[in-house]
Amino acid sequence: MEFNIDFNKKTASENSYELLPKGTYEMVIYNATIDASKNGHDFLNFDFLIRDDLDKALPDTNGKYHKRHFWASVWYDVKNGCWRQDDLANIATAVGYSQEKANSFKTFEDFINSLIGKAVRVYLWQSKNEYNGETTEINSTMTKFWSPTKFKLAEDPFKDNEGNTTADIKEEDLPF
């Protein structure tokens, strides 16, 4: 089998990756992982995807920037040796969990994994970030500015990505 790439099939970018304007966006948590900085400082890395089903309802935010990713970090409290309870409570509230639901997870990883695919409302702004003597402008948010969505998802946005790696395959389904 021959492999080739047809550059005529390249898709145009729907929008640039300049900073998002200050505002409130309806997003879906596309991914959430535990990570660490180069210095070993743990954080939760949230990858949000701006919803594309609200262009008419929110023309100045979602309508202009739908399908854009936005990343936010929630840092581990090294001084106290734990994840901050206010951040965890804010996150759980933003995805619509009750106290009972939030306490039902067996592990912290189970909680984090449960967030993927949940709709949230995120307020963000632009700020300056200094690192190694270089200052850049970035989009920022804090968990206290995350809240439950005002627009229910029509269906699970990742319904085809159940994490199931097994399949029922019968001998007669195989081509060989």
Short mmCIF file of C-alpha atoms in Angstrom, two decimals:
data_model
loop_
_atom_site.label_atom_id
_atom_site.label_comp_id
_atom_site.label_asym_id
_atom_site.label_seq_id
_atom_site.Cartn_x
_atom_site.Cartn_y
_atom_site.Cartn_z
CA MET A 1 0.00 0.00 0.00
CA GLU A 2 1.31 3.42 -0.94
CA PHE A 3 1.32 6.30 1.54
CA ASN A 4 0.97 9.92 0.46
CA ILE A 5 -0.35 13.21 1.75
CA ASP A 6 -2.52 15.45 -0.40
CA PHE A 7 -1.80 19.07 0.56
CA ASN A 8 -4.92 20.14 -1.35
CA LYS A 9 -6.94 18.57 1.48
CA LYS A 10 -5.46 20.87 4.13
CA THR A 11 -8.15 22.61 6.16
CA ALA A 12 -8.07 26.31 6.80
CA SER A 13 -7.95 27.46 10.39
CA GLU A 14 -11.37 28.71 11.49
CA ASN A 15 -9.85 31.35 13.71
CA SER A 16 -6.47 32.55 14.88
CA TYR A 17 -4.88 31.61 18.12
CA GLU A 18 -4.57 35.11 19.47
CA LEU A 19 -5.64 35.64 23.06
CA LEU A 20 -9.31 35.17 23.72
CA PRO A 21 -11.09 38.39 24.69
CA LYS A 22 -12.10 38.81 28.31
CA GLY A 23 -15.51 37.28 28.88
CA THR A 24 -17.61 34.31 29.87
CA TYR A 25 -17.49 31.27 27.61
CA GLU A 26 -19.46 28.04 27.61
CA MET A 27 -16.95 25.21 27.36
CA VAL A 28 -16.60 21.47 27.65
CA ILE A 29 -13.80 19.88 29.63
CA TYR A 30 -12.02 18.12 26.80
CA ASN A 31 -9.35 16.62 29.03
CA ALA A 32 -8.12 16.82 32.61
CA THR A 33 -4.81 15.36 33.73
CA ILE A 34 -2.41 15.52 36.63
CA ASP A 35 0.93 16.92 35.49
CA ALA A 36 4.06 18.48 36.95
CA SER A 37 6.13 21.53 36.11
CA LYS A 38 9.82 21.22 35.23
CA ASN A 39 10.51 21.95 38.89
CA GLY A 40 8.26 19.09 40.00
CA HIS A 41 5.31 21.22 41.17
CA ASP A 42 2.10 19.19 40.61
CA PHE A 43 -0.92 20.72 38.91
CA LEU A 44 -4.18 19.75 37.27
CA ASN A 45 -4.08 20.58 33.59
CA PHE A 46 -7.52 21.37 32.16
CA ASP A 47 -8.02 21.43 28.41
CA PHE A 48 -11.29 23.19 27.65
CA LEU A 49 -13.00 23.29 24.26
CA ILE A 50 -15.24 26.26 23.52
CA ARG A 51 -18.63 24.86 22.58
CA ASP A 52 -19.72 25.19 18.97
CA ASP A 53 -23.44 24.67 19.59
CA LEU A 54 -24.04 28.16 21.02
CA ASP A 55 -23.08 30.47 18.17
CA LYS A 56 -26.50 32.16 18.10
CA ALA A 57 -27.02 32.21 21.88
CA LEU A 58 -23.56 33.68 22.58
CA PRO A 59 -22.45 35.40 19.35
CA ASP A 60 -19.70 37.54 20.91
CA THR A 61 -17.91 34.71 22.71
CA ASN A 62 -18.75 31.17 21.62
CA GLY A 63 -19.97 32.38 18.22
CA LYS A 64 -16.60 33.92 17.38
CA TYR A 65 -14.28 31.46 19.10
CA HIS A 66 -16.04 28.08 19.01
CA LYS A 67 -13.84 24.98 18.79
CA ARG A 68 -10.89 26.85 20.30
CA HIS A 69 -8.98 25.19 23.12
CA PHE A 70 -8.19 26.97 26.35
CA TRP A 71 -5.88 25.49 28.95
CA ALA A 72 -5.99 26.24 32.64
CA SER A 73 -3.85 24.96 35.50
CA VAL A 74 -4.95 24.33 39.06
CA TRP A 75 -1.87 24.09 41.28
CA TYR A 76 -1.21 21.66 44.13
CA ASP A 77 -0.78 23.41 47.49
CA VAL A 78 2.79 22.43 48.34
CA LYS A 79 2.76 24.31 51.65
CA ASN A 80 -0.18 22.25 52.98
CA GLY A 81 0.61 19.08 51.01
CA CYS A 82 -2.80 18.69 49.36
CA TRP A 83 -5.09 19.88 46.61
CA ARG A 84 -6.89 22.98 47.81
CA GLN A 85 -10.40 22.17 48.98
CA ASP A 86 -11.79 25.45 47.63
CA ASP A 87 -10.53 24.59 44.13
CA LEU A 88 -11.94 21.05 44.31
CA ALA A 89 -15.31 22.33 45.59
CA ASN A 90 -15.43 25.00 42.86
CA ILE A 91 -14.67 22.43 40.14
CA ALA A 92 -17.24 19.95 41.48
CA THR A 93 -19.88 22.68 41.69
CA ALA A 94 -19.10 23.94 38.17
CA VAL A 95 -19.76 20.51 36.64
CA GLY A 96 -22.98 20.18 38.65
CA TYR A 97 -21.97 17.62 41.27
CA SER A 98 -23.78 17.41 44.57
CA GLN A 99 -21.84 16.91 47.80
CA GLU A 100 -22.87 13.26 47.73
CA LYS A 101 -21.66 12.79 44.14
CA ALA A 102 -18.37 14.60 44.83
CA ASN A 103 -17.69 12.28 47.76
CA SER A 104 -18.59 9.11 45.85
CA PHE A 105 -15.30 8.76 43.97
CA LYS A 106 -12.91 6.08 45.19
CA THR A 107 -9.77 7.93 44.03
CA PHE A 108 -8.70 11.41 43.07
CA GLU A 109 -7.99 10.11 39.55
CA ASP A 110 -11.58 8.81 39.33
CA PHE A 111 -12.81 12.31 40.17
CA ILE A 112 -10.56 13.95 37.57
CA ASN A 113 -11.56 11.44 34.88
CA SER A 114 -15.24 12.01 35.64
CA LEU A 115 -14.88 15.67 34.62
CA ILE A 116 -14.09 14.92 30.98
CA GLY A 117 -17.02 15.80 28.73
CA LYS A 118 -18.76 18.00 31.30
CA ALA A 119 -20.03 21.42 30.25
CA VAL A 120 -18.97 24.43 32.34
CA ARG A 121 -19.14 28.19 32.18
CA VAL A 122 -15.71 29.84 32.46
CA TYR A 123 -14.89 33.51 32.94
CA LEU A 124 -11.43 34.41 31.65
CA TRP A 125 -9.31 37.49 31.18
CA GLN A 126 -5.89 38.50 29.92
CA SER A 127 -2.93 38.89 32.25
CA LYS A 128 0.84 39.18 32.11
CA ASN A 129 3.02 36.20 32.92
CA GLU A 130 6.71 36.52 33.68
CA TYR A 131 8.97 33.50 33.31
CA ASN A 132 12.77 33.53 33.09
CA GLY A 133 12.77 37.29 32.64
CA GLU A 134 10.37 37.21 29.69
CA THR A 135 6.88 38.68 30.02
CA THR A 136 4.04 37.39 27.85
CA GLU A 137 0.31 37.99 27.81
CA ILE A 138 -1.84 34.96 28.54
CA ASN A 139 -5.48 34.09 29.14
CA SER A 140 -6.20 33.42 32.81
CA THR A 141 -8.96 32.06 34.99
CA MET A 142 -9.40 30.74 38.52
CA THR A 143 -11.76 27.99 39.67
CA LYS A 144 -13.87 30.51 41.58
CA PHE A 145 -14.85 31.88 38.15
CA TRP A 146 -16.09 28.49 36.89
CA SER A 147 -19.81 27.86 37.19
CA PRO A 148 -22.47 25.45 35.95
CA THR A 149 -23.45 25.77 32.31
CA LYS A 150 -26.54 27.75 31.41
CA PHE A 151 -27.00 25.57 28.33
CA LYS A 152 -27.38 21.82 28.66
CA LEU A 153 -25.48 19.71 26.18
CA ALA A 154 -27.75 18.16 23.57
CA GLU A 155 -25.85 14.91 23.92
CA ASP A 156 -22.59 13.61 25.32
CA PRO A 157 -19.91 15.36 23.21
CA PHE A 158 -17.55 12.40 23.51
CA LYS A 159 -20.08 9.57 23.30
CA ASP A 160 -17.95 7.72 20.75
CA ASN A 161 -14.92 7.88 23.04
CA GLU A 162 -15.99 5.65 25.91
CA GLY A 163 -12.47 4.49 26.63
CA ASN A 164 -13.46 0.95 25.73
CA THR A 165 -10.59 -0.75 23.95
CA THR A 166 -12.28 -4.10 23.44
CA ALA A 167 -14.82 -5.04 20.82
CA ASP A 168 -17.08 -7.97 20.09
CA ILE A 169 -15.64 -9.39 16.89
CA LYS A 170 -16.87 -12.65 15.46
CA GLU A 171 -14.78 -14.93 13.29
CA GLU A 172 -17.09 -14.30 10.32
CA ASP A 173 -16.48 -10.51 10.62
CA LEU A 174 -12.78 -10.91 9.83
CA PRO A 175 -11.72 -10.44 6.18
CA PHE A 176 -9.04 -13.15 6.31
#
